[in-house]
């Protein structure tokens, strides 16, 4: 469940708060029940996960307590993973502090850490609720806002109501979060409907790995290429494709043999075939699998 409310750190004295040093400093989050992770992606290591688990054991957190994860997707992923295995699972309250976490990672209970250079390769599902306070966005650097715009574009391509949202970026938070919550509540374990949230991600993940660009940027370019693919395969009309083109200005990272190789490692792939969720007219999607990526991406 998502609640939209002000975050009051004093409400969580019976729980533990997991955050990072910057957020703790900006929002005065201190106390014996606060655990600080390193900032950003480097928090998502086996080392940091194990240290957090050790701390939970050291303080003997009761199984009825909650882990309150105050941060972006990185904090949420590590705190959520630790919470999902500590005493075979304690509840989590996600308090997202980045735009990406508000519209995406703090909802749905997926957790993960990276290993051997492979992103999100070890993870779990956890029981979580979400408390969203958009005031956290006031301190977020513009760069981090831009990073989330790829995910927000994905939601716009999936839902007409989100596409018609106007004005400040904060206006997108509630409809995107509620859209994701609805999808996830119907398919928690990614067996069917939830897969639509992967639109743009097959190409996007490969570009993210290859070029070291942010997840949001990669998803935006992923959407561009998957839209082209959808048009090439006859799933999307020319009019539809041209209508979305204005969101893809700039120099797209190029798809080459390495990009195609990386796509073959995608977690969504089935029976050795690469899985795509392609955008189609009328805010619809089409699932598509392919084994000949070279033929598919020629001239895309
Ligand atoms: N579990 C999921 O469903 C899911 C979905 C999407 C992405 N993710 C993961 O999320 C991660 C990226 O998360 P992110 O984009 O939220 O960034 P992040 O969590 O890596 O944080 C980026 C930086 O922003 C800072 N920050 C956070 N909130 C702030 C605030 N309010 N003011 C100022 N600074 C703030 C942090 O200290 C950090 O330095 C990736 O590892 C990705 O794999 C997970």
mmCIF file of C-alpha atoms and ligand atoms in Angstrom:
data_model
loop_
_atom_site.group_PDB
_atom_site.id
_atom_site.type_symbol
_atom_site.label_atom_id
_atom_site.label_comp_id
_atom_site.label_asym_id
_atom_site.label_seq_id
_atom_site.Cartn_x
_atom_site.Cartn_y
_atom_site.Cartn_z
ATOM 1 C CA UNK A 1 0.000 0.000 0.000
ATOM 2 C CA UNK A 2 1.211 3.505 -0.755
ATOM 3 C CA UNK A 3 0.524 6.368 1.637
ATOM 4 C CA UNK A 4 1.197 9.954 0.557
ATOM 5 C CA UNK A 5 2.118 11.875 3.696
ATOM 6 C CA UNK A 6 4.868 13.836 5.440
ATOM 7 C CA UNK A 7 7.788 11.778 6.716
ATOM 8 C CA UNK A 8 8.261 12.185 10.472
ATOM 9 C CA UNK A 9 11.412 10.392 11.623
ATOM 10 C CA UNK A 10 10.194 10.357 15.248
ATOM 11 C CA UNK A 11 7.417 7.890 14.396
ATOM 12 C CA UNK A 12 9.820 4.982 13.959
ATOM 13 C CA UNK A 13 11.423 4.498 17.389
ATOM 14 C CA UNK A 14 10.268 0.857 17.488
ATOM 15 C CA UNK A 15 11.736 0.146 14.063
ATOM 16 C CA UNK A 16 15.135 0.505 12.452
ATOM 17 C CA UNK A 17 15.837 3.158 9.846
ATOM 18 C CA UNK A 18 18.275 2.328 7.052
ATOM 19 C CA UNK A 19 19.463 5.306 5.032
ATOM 20 C CA UNK A 20 22.694 6.830 3.705
ATOM 21 C CA UNK A 21 24.993 9.479 5.140
ATOM 22 C CA UNK A 22 23.788 12.319 2.912
ATOM 23 C CA UNK A 23 20.092 11.770 3.536
ATOM 24 C CA UNK A 24 20.749 11.336 7.273
ATOM 25 C CA UNK A 25 22.548 14.687 7.335
ATOM 26 C CA UNK A 26 20.012 16.540 5.172
ATOM 27 C CA UNK A 27 17.024 15.289 7.162
ATOM 28 C CA UNK A 28 18.537 14.988 10.672
ATOM 29 C CA UNK A 29 18.036 11.233 10.885
ATOM 30 C CA UNK A 30 20.127 10.059 13.863
ATOM 31 C CA UNK A 31 19.859 7.636 16.756
ATOM 32 C CA UNK A 32 20.747 4.114 17.889
ATOM 33 C CA UNK A 33 18.123 2.682 15.555
ATOM 34 C CA UNK A 34 19.661 4.263 12.425
ATOM 35 C CA UNK A 35 22.006 2.379 10.076
ATOM 36 C CA UNK A 36 23.959 4.210 7.384
ATOM 37 C CA UNK A 37 24.836 2.624 4.054
ATOM 38 C CA UNK A 38 27.327 4.101 1.567
ATOM 39 C CA UNK A 39 25.711 6.351 -1.049
ATOM 40 C CA UNK A 40 24.456 5.151 -4.408
ATOM 41 C CA UNK A 41 25.107 1.922 -6.297
ATOM 42 C CA UNK A 42 28.161 0.961 -4.231
ATOM 43 C CA UNK A 43 25.812 0.202 -1.320
ATOM 44 C CA UNK A 44 24.502 -2.760 -3.349
ATOM 45 C CA UNK A 45 27.388 -5.145 -2.579
ATOM 46 C CA UNK A 46 27.482 -8.455 -0.717
ATOM 47 C CA UNK A 47 29.817 -6.743 1.778
ATOM 48 C CA UNK A 48 27.331 -3.987 2.632
ATOM 49 C CA UNK A 49 24.432 -6.417 2.663
ATOM 50 C CA UNK A 50 26.306 -8.735 5.073
ATOM 51 C CA UNK A 51 27.284 -5.836 7.352
ATOM 52 C CA UNK A 52 23.676 -4.678 7.554
ATOM 53 C CA UNK A 53 22.519 -8.245 8.341
ATOM 54 C CA UNK A 54 25.180 -8.463 11.070
ATOM 55 C CA UNK A 55 23.926 -5.209 12.594
ATOM 56 C CA UNK A 56 20.342 -6.507 12.626
ATOM 57 C CA UNK A 57 21.560 -9.638 14.420
ATOM 58 C CA UNK A 58 23.730 -7.625 16.856
ATOM 59 C CA UNK A 59 20.801 -5.433 17.902
ATOM 60 C CA UNK A 60 18.507 -8.490 17.848
ATOM 61 C CA UNK A 61 15.761 -6.695 15.949
ATOM 62 C CA UNK A 62 12.484 -8.452 16.848
ATOM 63 C CA UNK A 63 10.704 -10.169 13.969
ATOM 64 C CA UNK A 64 7.657 -7.925 14.496
ATOM 65 C CA UNK A 65 9.711 -4.767 13.894
ATOM 66 C CA UNK A 66 10.064 -3.089 10.565
ATOM 67 C CA UNK A 67 12.968 -2.010 8.468
ATOM 68 C CA UNK A 68 12.262 1.562 7.323
ATOM 69 C CA UNK A 69 14.318 2.241 4.188
ATOM 70 C CA UNK A 70 14.714 6.000 3.698
ATOM 71 C CA UNK A 71 16.500 6.660 0.418
ATOM 72 C CA UNK A 72 16.726 6.076 -3.276
ATOM 73 C CA UNK A 73 16.606 2.755 -5.074
ATOM 74 C CA UNK A 74 20.028 1.723 -3.790
ATOM 75 C CA UNK A 75 19.111 2.033 -0.117
ATOM 76 C CA UNK A 76 15.756 0.389 -0.817
ATOM 77 C CA UNK A 77 17.339 -2.544 -2.633
ATOM 78 C CA UNK A 78 19.919 -3.400 0.057
ATOM 79 C CA UNK A 79 17.685 -2.695 3.057
ATOM 80 C CA UNK A 80 14.852 -4.635 1.428
ATOM 81 C CA UNK A 81 17.075 -7.606 0.617
ATOM 82 C CA UNK A 82 18.421 -7.755 4.190
ATOM 83 C CA UNK A 83 14.875 -7.447 5.577
ATOM 84 C CA UNK A 84 13.671 -10.257 3.311
ATOM 85 C CA UNK A 85 16.147 -12.761 4.751
ATOM 86 C CA UNK A 86 16.595 -11.573 8.357
ATOM 87 C CA UNK A 87 14.609 -14.038 10.525
ATOM 88 C CA UNK A 88 13.128 -15.292 7.225
ATOM 89 C CA UNK A 89 11.633 -11.904 6.539
ATOM 90 C CA UNK A 90 10.542 -8.797 8.405
ATOM 91 C CA UNK A 91 8.288 -6.100 6.989
ATOM 92 C CA UNK A 92 9.633 -3.101 5.149
ATOM 93 C CA UNK A 93 8.421 0.462 4.890
ATOM 94 C CA UNK A 94 9.989 2.156 1.881
ATOM 95 C CA UNK A 95 10.326 5.919 2.173
ATOM 96 C CA UNK A 96 11.597 6.954 -1.274
ATOM 97 C CA UNK A 97 13.725 10.101 -1.442
ATOM 98 C CA UNK A 98 14.524 10.155 -5.178
ATOM 99 C CA UNK A 99 12.094 10.601 -8.036
ATOM 100 C CA UNK A 100 13.061 7.209 -9.427
ATOM 101 C CA UNK A 101 12.312 5.519 -6.131
ATOM 102 C CA UNK A 102 8.985 7.375 -5.774
ATOM 103 C CA UNK A 103 7.665 6.286 -9.163
ATOM 104 C CA UNK A 104 9.335 2.906 -9.388
ATOM 105 C CA UNK A 105 11.763 1.153 -7.059
ATOM 106 C CA UNK A 106 9.978 1.763 -3.747
ATOM 107 C CA UNK A 107 6.881 -0.068 -5.017
ATOM 108 C CA UNK A 108 6.470 -3.749 -5.676
ATOM 109 C CA UNK A 109 8.877 -5.409 -3.253
ATOM 110 C CA UNK A 110 11.720 -6.327 -5.601
ATOM 111 C CA UNK A 111 15.131 -6.176 -3.923
ATOM 112 C CA UNK A 112 18.611 -6.813 -5.254
ATOM 113 C CA UNK A 113 22.346 -6.462 -4.868
ATOM 114 C CA UNK A 114 25.068 -6.652 -7.522
ATOM 115 C CA UNK A 115 27.677 -9.411 -7.715
ATOM 116 C CA UNK A 116 30.742 -10.116 -9.885
ATOM 117 C CA UNK A 117 29.933 -6.963 -11.860
ATOM 118 C CA UNK A 118 26.429 -8.211 -12.668
ATOM 119 C CA UNK A 119 23.721 -5.769 -11.640
ATOM 120 C CA UNK A 120 20.773 -6.944 -9.537
ATOM 121 C CA UNK A 121 21.791 -10.575 -9.952
ATOM 122 C CA UNK A 122 21.084 -11.603 -6.338
ATOM 123 C CA UNK A 123 17.757 -10.579 -4.877
ATOM 124 C CA UNK A 124 14.363 -11.431 -3.522
ATOM 125 C CA UNK A 125 10.825 -10.235 -3.030
ATOM 126 C CA UNK A 126 9.864 -8.611 0.261
ATOM 127 C CA UNK A 127 6.615 -7.482 1.883
ATOM 128 C CA UNK A 128 6.653 -3.733 1.721
ATOM 129 C CA UNK A 129 4.518 -0.663 2.104
ATOM 130 C CA UNK A 130 5.486 2.766 0.846
ATOM 131 C CA UNK A 131 5.299 6.209 2.410
ATOM 132 C CA UNK A 132 5.827 8.909 -0.196
ATOM 133 C CA UNK A 133 6.676 12.493 0.755
ATOM 134 C CA UNK A 134 7.488 14.537 -2.357
ATOM 135 C CA UNK A 135 9.190 17.204 -0.201
ATOM 136 C CA UNK A 136 12.305 15.001 -0.390
ATOM 137 C CA UNK A 137 12.567 16.085 -4.030
ATOM 138 C CA UNK A 138 13.383 19.641 -2.909
ATOM 139 C CA UNK A 139 16.983 18.627 -2.138
ATOM 140 C CA UNK A 140 17.452 16.231 -5.034
ATOM 141 C CA UNK A 141 20.003 17.423 -7.616
ATOM 142 C CA UNK A 142 18.448 18.160 -11.075
ATOM 143 C CA UNK A 143 20.609 15.397 -12.523
ATOM 144 C CA UNK A 144 18.752 12.848 -10.390
ATOM 145 C CA UNK A 145 15.422 14.269 -11.556
ATOM 146 C CA UNK A 146 16.550 13.827 -15.183
ATOM 147 C CA UNK A 147 17.562 10.234 -14.463
ATOM 148 C CA UNK A 148 13.981 9.363 -13.547
ATOM 149 C CA UNK A 149 12.450 10.926 -16.634
ATOM 150 C CA UNK A 150 13.046 7.766 -18.703
ATOM 151 C CA UNK A 151 10.858 5.747 -16.327
ATOM 152 C CA UNK A 152 8.223 8.485 -16.316
ATOM 153 C CA UNK A 153 8.231 8.472 -20.141
ATOM 154 C CA UNK A 154 7.643 4.716 -19.985
ATOM 155 C CA UNK A 155 4.577 5.261 -17.782
ATOM 156 C CA UNK A 156 3.315 7.933 -20.176
ATOM 157 C CA UNK A 157 3.558 5.464 -23.049
ATOM 158 C CA UNK A 158 1.649 2.894 -20.995
ATOM 159 C CA UNK A 159 -1.183 5.002 -19.601
ATOM 160 C CA UNK A 160 -3.252 7.737 -21.197
ATOM 161 C CA UNK A 161 -4.052 9.432 -17.867
ATOM 162 C CA UNK A 162 -0.371 9.714 -16.962
ATOM 163 C CA UNK A 163 0.378 10.997 -20.449
ATOM 164 C CA UNK A 164 -2.061 13.849 -19.925
ATOM 165 C CA UNK A 165 -0.444 15.026 -16.651
ATOM 166 C CA UNK A 166 0.831 18.609 -16.947
ATOM 167 C CA UNK A 167 3.133 20.894 -15.021
ATOM 168 C CA UNK A 168 5.646 20.141 -12.280
ATOM 169 C CA UNK A 169 7.391 16.799 -12.216
ATOM 170 C CA UNK A 170 5.948 16.209 -8.735
ATOM 171 C CA UNK A 171 2.527 15.888 -10.420
ATOM 172 C CA UNK A 172 3.681 12.623 -11.986
ATOM 173 C CA UNK A 173 4.591 10.933 -8.710
ATOM 174 C CA UNK A 174 1.157 9.891 -7.504
ATOM 175 C CA UNK A 175 -0.276 8.611 -10.828
ATOM 176 C CA UNK A 176 2.911 6.721 -11.732
ATOM 177 C CA UNK A 177 3.199 5.175 -8.268
ATOM 178 C CA UNK A 178 -0.466 4.150 -8.220
ATOM 179 C CA UNK A 179 -0.191 2.718 -11.740
ATOM 180 C CA UNK A 180 2.766 0.575 -10.714
ATOM 181 C CA UNK A 181 1.035 -0.504 -7.506
ATOM 182 C CA UNK A 182 -2.024 -1.612 -9.465
ATOM 183 C CA UNK A 183 0.010 -3.676 -11.916
ATOM 184 C CA UNK A 184 2.105 -5.232 -9.164
ATOM 185 C CA UNK A 185 -0.920 -6.110 -7.046
ATOM 186 C CA UNK A 186 -2.210 -8.192 -9.974
ATOM 187 C CA UNK A 187 1.118 -9.912 -10.680
ATOM 188 C CA UNK A 188 3.530 -9.681 -7.775
ATOM 189 C CA UNK A 189 6.031 -12.240 -9.115
ATOM 190 C CA UNK A 190 6.436 -10.939 -12.659
ATOM 191 C CA UNK A 191 4.677 -13.873 -14.336
ATOM 192 C CA UNK A 192 2.443 -11.897 -16.693
ATOM 193 C CA UNK A 193 1.056 -8.376 -16.545
ATOM 194 C CA UNK A 194 3.987 -6.943 -14.537
ATOM 195 C CA UNK A 195 6.233 -7.568 -17.528
ATOM 196 C CA UNK A 196 4.785 -4.482 -19.241
ATOM 197 C CA UNK A 197 6.834 -2.421 -16.796
ATOM 198 C CA UNK A 198 9.895 -3.740 -18.631
ATOM 199 C CA UNK A 199 9.096 -1.761 -21.758
ATOM 200 C CA UNK A 200 12.300 -0.073 -22.942
ATOM 201 C CA UNK A 201 14.375 -2.163 -20.554
ATOM 202 C CA UNK A 202 15.699 -4.949 -22.809
ATOM 203 C CA UNK A 203 17.640 -2.506 -24.958
ATOM 204 C CA UNK A 204 17.955 -0.078 -22.030
ATOM 205 C CA UNK A 205 19.734 -2.466 -19.661
ATOM 206 C CA UNK A 206 22.215 -3.419 -22.375
ATOM 207 C CA UNK A 207 22.971 0.264 -23.137
ATOM 208 C CA UNK A 208 23.283 1.029 -19.413
ATOM 209 C CA UNK A 209 25.891 -1.712 -18.984
ATOM 210 C CA UNK A 210 27.755 -0.961 -22.194
ATOM 211 C CA UNK A 211 27.962 2.823 -21.953
ATOM 212 C CA UNK A 212 27.767 3.344 -18.166
ATOM 213 C CA UNK A 213 24.871 5.782 -18.543
ATOM 214 C CA UNK A 214 22.204 6.225 -15.863
ATOM 215 C CA UNK A 215 19.324 3.775 -15.699
ATOM 216 C CA UNK A 216 16.778 6.477 -16.605
ATOM 217 C CA UNK A 217 18.748 7.693 -19.616
ATOM 218 C CA UNK A 218 19.223 4.110 -20.740
ATOM 219 C CA UNK A 219 15.498 3.404 -20.458
ATOM 220 C CA UNK A 220 14.734 6.508 -22.533
ATOM 221 C CA UNK A 221 17.043 5.319 -25.327
ATOM 222 C CA UNK A 222 15.710 1.797 -24.876
ATOM 223 C CA UNK A 223 12.199 3.119 -25.476
ATOM 224 C CA UNK A 224 13.377 4.880 -28.614
ATOM 225 C CA UNK A 225 14.923 1.727 -30.097
ATOM 226 C CA UNK A 226 12.061 -0.526 -29.025
ATOM 227 C CA UNK A 227 9.594 1.921 -30.574
ATOM 228 C CA UNK A 228 11.538 1.733 -33.850
ATOM 229 C CA UNK A 229 11.524 -2.032 -33.605
ATOM 230 C CA UNK A 230 7.793 -2.079 -32.992
ATOM 231 C CA UNK A 231 7.288 0.072 -36.093
ATOM 232 C CA UNK A 232 9.626 -2.098 -38.165
ATOM 233 C CA UNK A 233 7.730 -5.239 -37.136
ATOM 234 C CA UNK A 234 4.411 -3.625 -38.033
ATOM 235 C CA UNK A 235 3.121 -3.518 -34.431
ATOM 236 C CA UNK A 236 3.159 0.307 -34.245
ATOM 237 C CA UNK A 237 1.886 2.751 -36.860
ATOM 238 C CA UNK A 238 4.067 5.448 -38.417
ATOM 239 C CA UNK A 239 1.834 8.122 -36.899
ATOM 240 C CA UNK A 240 2.253 6.637 -33.434
ATOM 241 C CA UNK A 241 6.014 6.357 -33.797
ATOM 242 C CA UNK A 242 6.374 9.908 -35.079
ATOM 243 C CA UNK A 243 4.197 11.225 -32.251
ATOM 244 C CA UNK A 244 6.670 10.034 -29.599
ATOM 245 C CA UNK A 245 9.814 11.089 -31.485
ATOM 246 C CA UNK A 246 10.019 14.475 -29.761
ATOM 247 C CA UNK A 247 11.024 12.746 -26.520
ATOM 248 C CA UNK A 248 14.106 11.208 -28.095
ATOM 249 C CA UNK A 249 16.177 14.223 -29.049
ATOM 250 C CA UNK A 250 19.956 14.023 -28.730
ATOM 251 C CA UNK A 251 22.602 11.513 -29.724
ATOM 252 C CA UNK A 252 21.379 8.032 -28.962
ATOM 253 C CA UNK A 253 24.090 5.579 -27.902
ATOM 254 C CA UNK A 254 24.665 3.227 -30.817
ATOM 255 C CA UNK A 255 23.530 -0.371 -30.857
ATOM 256 C CA UNK A 256 26.379 -2.654 -31.957
ATOM 257 C CA UNK A 257 27.466 -6.279 -31.534
ATOM 258 C CA UNK A 258 28.291 -5.718 -27.875
ATOM 259 C CA UNK A 259 24.801 -4.315 -27.180
ATOM 260 C CA UNK A 260 23.243 -7.358 -28.838
ATOM 261 C CA UNK A 261 25.508 -9.686 -26.824
ATOM 262 C CA UNK A 262 24.490 -7.987 -23.581
ATOM 263 C CA UNK A 263 20.801 -8.343 -24.486
ATOM 264 C CA UNK A 264 21.223 -12.115 -24.588
ATOM 265 C CA UNK A 265 21.984 -12.062 -20.810
ATOM 266 C CA UNK A 266 18.758 -10.278 -19.895
ATOM 267 C CA UNK A 267 16.870 -11.875 -16.964
ATOM 268 C CA UNK A 268 13.606 -11.743 -18.927
ATOM 269 C CA UNK A 269 14.844 -13.990 -21.733
ATOM 270 C CA UNK A 270 13.006 -17.247 -22.341
ATOM 271 C CA UNK A 271 14.517 -20.452 -23.836
ATOM 272 C CA UNK A 272 17.499 -18.581 -25.225
ATOM 273 C CA UNK A 273 15.289 -16.011 -26.959
ATOM 274 C CA UNK A 274 15.521 -12.329 -26.128
ATOM 275 C CA UNK A 275 12.288 -10.943 -24.702
ATOM 276 C CA UNK A 276 10.938 -7.476 -25.572
ATOM 277 C CA UNK A 277 7.914 -5.488 -24.452
ATOM 278 C CA UNK A 278 7.199 -3.296 -27.451
ATOM 279 C CA UNK A 279 5.119 -0.099 -27.381
ATOM 280 C CA UNK A 280 2.068 -0.010 -29.673
ATOM 281 C CA UNK A 281 -0.684 2.421 -30.623
ATOM 282 C CA UNK A 282 -3.336 3.203 -28.022
ATOM 283 C CA UNK A 283 -1.055 2.865 -24.948
ATOM 284 C CA UNK A 284 -0.817 -0.864 -25.614
ATOM 285 C CA UNK A 285 2.155 -3.225 -25.569
ATOM 286 C CA UNK A 286 3.119 -6.379 -27.366
ATOM 287 C CA UNK A 287 5.382 -9.143 -26.021
ATOM 288 C CA UNK A 288 7.904 -10.352 -28.577
ATOM 289 C CA UNK A 289 10.788 -12.855 -28.468
ATOM 290 C CA UNK A 290 13.649 -13.068 -30.937
ATOM 291 C CA UNK A 291 16.754 -15.140 -31.542
ATOM 292 C CA UNK A 292 18.201 -13.351 -34.577
ATOM 293 C CA UNK A 293 19.070 -9.986 -33.066
ATOM 294 C CA UNK A 294 21.378 -8.978 -35.921
ATOM 295 C CA UNK A 295 18.569 -9.201 -38.464
ATOM 296 C CA UNK A 296 16.146 -7.539 -36.086
ATOM 297 C CA UNK A 297 18.289 -4.499 -35.353
ATOM 298 C CA UNK A 298 19.630 -3.957 -38.860
ATOM 299 C CA UNK A 299 18.612 -0.384 -39.793
ATOM 300 C CA UNK A 300 16.839 0.269 -36.478
HETATM 301 N N1 LIG B 1 13.906 -2.735 -6.798
HETATM 302 C C1 LIG B 1 13.385 -2.159 -7.854
HETATM 303 O O1 LIG B 1 12.225 -2.437 -8.223
HETATM 304 C C2 LIG B 1 14.179 -1.146 -8.621
HETATM 305 C C3 LIG B 1 13.588 -0.468 -9.712
HETATM 306 C C4 LIG B 1 14.341 0.511 -10.375
HETATM 307 C C5 LIG B 1 15.643 0.781 -9.974
HETATM 308 N N2 LIG B 1 16.200 0.105 -8.908
HETATM 309 C C6 LIG B 1 17.575 0.392 -8.461
HETATM 310 O O2 LIG B 1 17.620 1.715 -7.944
HETATM 311 C C7 LIG B 1 18.979 2.174 -8.000
HETATM 312 C C8 LIG B 1 19.027 3.641 -8.388
HETATM 313 O O3 LIG B 1 18.267 4.356 -7.451
HETATM 314 P P1 LIG B 1 18.129 5.960 -7.464
HETATM 315 O O4 LIG B 1 18.117 6.448 -8.859
HETATM 316 O O5 LIG B 1 16.987 6.234 -6.589
HETATM 317 O O6 LIG B 1 19.507 6.486 -6.876
HETATM 318 P P2 LIG B 1 20.390 6.058 -5.622
HETATM 319 O O7 LIG B 1 19.567 5.368 -4.587
HETATM 320 O O8 LIG B 1 21.559 5.302 -6.135
HETATM 321 O O9 LIG B 1 20.818 7.473 -5.019
HETATM 322 C C9 LIG B 1 21.586 8.354 -5.778
HETATM 323 C C10 LIG B 1 22.114 9.482 -4.918
HETATM 324 O O10 LIG B 1 21.069 10.399 -4.558
HETATM 325 C C11 LIG B 1 21.238 10.800 -3.209
HETATM 326 N N3 LIG B 1 19.926 11.181 -2.705
HETATM 327 C C12 LIG B 1 18.861 10.368 -2.494
HETATM 328 N N4 LIG B 1 17.810 11.073 -2.106
HETATM 329 C C13 LIG B 1 18.193 12.355 -2.030
HETATM 330 C C14 LIG B 1 17.531 13.577 -1.695
HETATM 331 N N5 LIG B 1 16.228 13.626 -1.387
HETATM 332 N N6 LIG B 1 18.248 14.729 -1.736
HETATM 333 C C15 LIG B 1 19.560 14.723 -2.117
HETATM 334 N N7 LIG B 1 20.226 13.609 -2.456
HETATM 335 C C16 LIG B 1 19.549 12.440 -2.420
HETATM 336 C C17 LIG B 1 21.838 9.599 -2.533
HETATM 337 O O11 LIG B 1 22.526 9.957 -1.353
HETATM 338 C C18 LIG B 1 22.771 9.064 -3.609
HETATM 339 O O12 LIG B 1 24.004 9.701 -3.527
HETATM 340 C C19 LIG B 1 19.707 1.254 -8.970
HETATM 341 O O13 LIG B 1 20.590 0.419 -8.262
HETATM 342 C C20 LIG B 1 18.574 0.406 -9.580
HETATM 343 O O14 LIG B 1 19.014 -0.902 -9.915
HETATM 344 C C21 LIG B 1 15.481 -0.836 -8.237
#
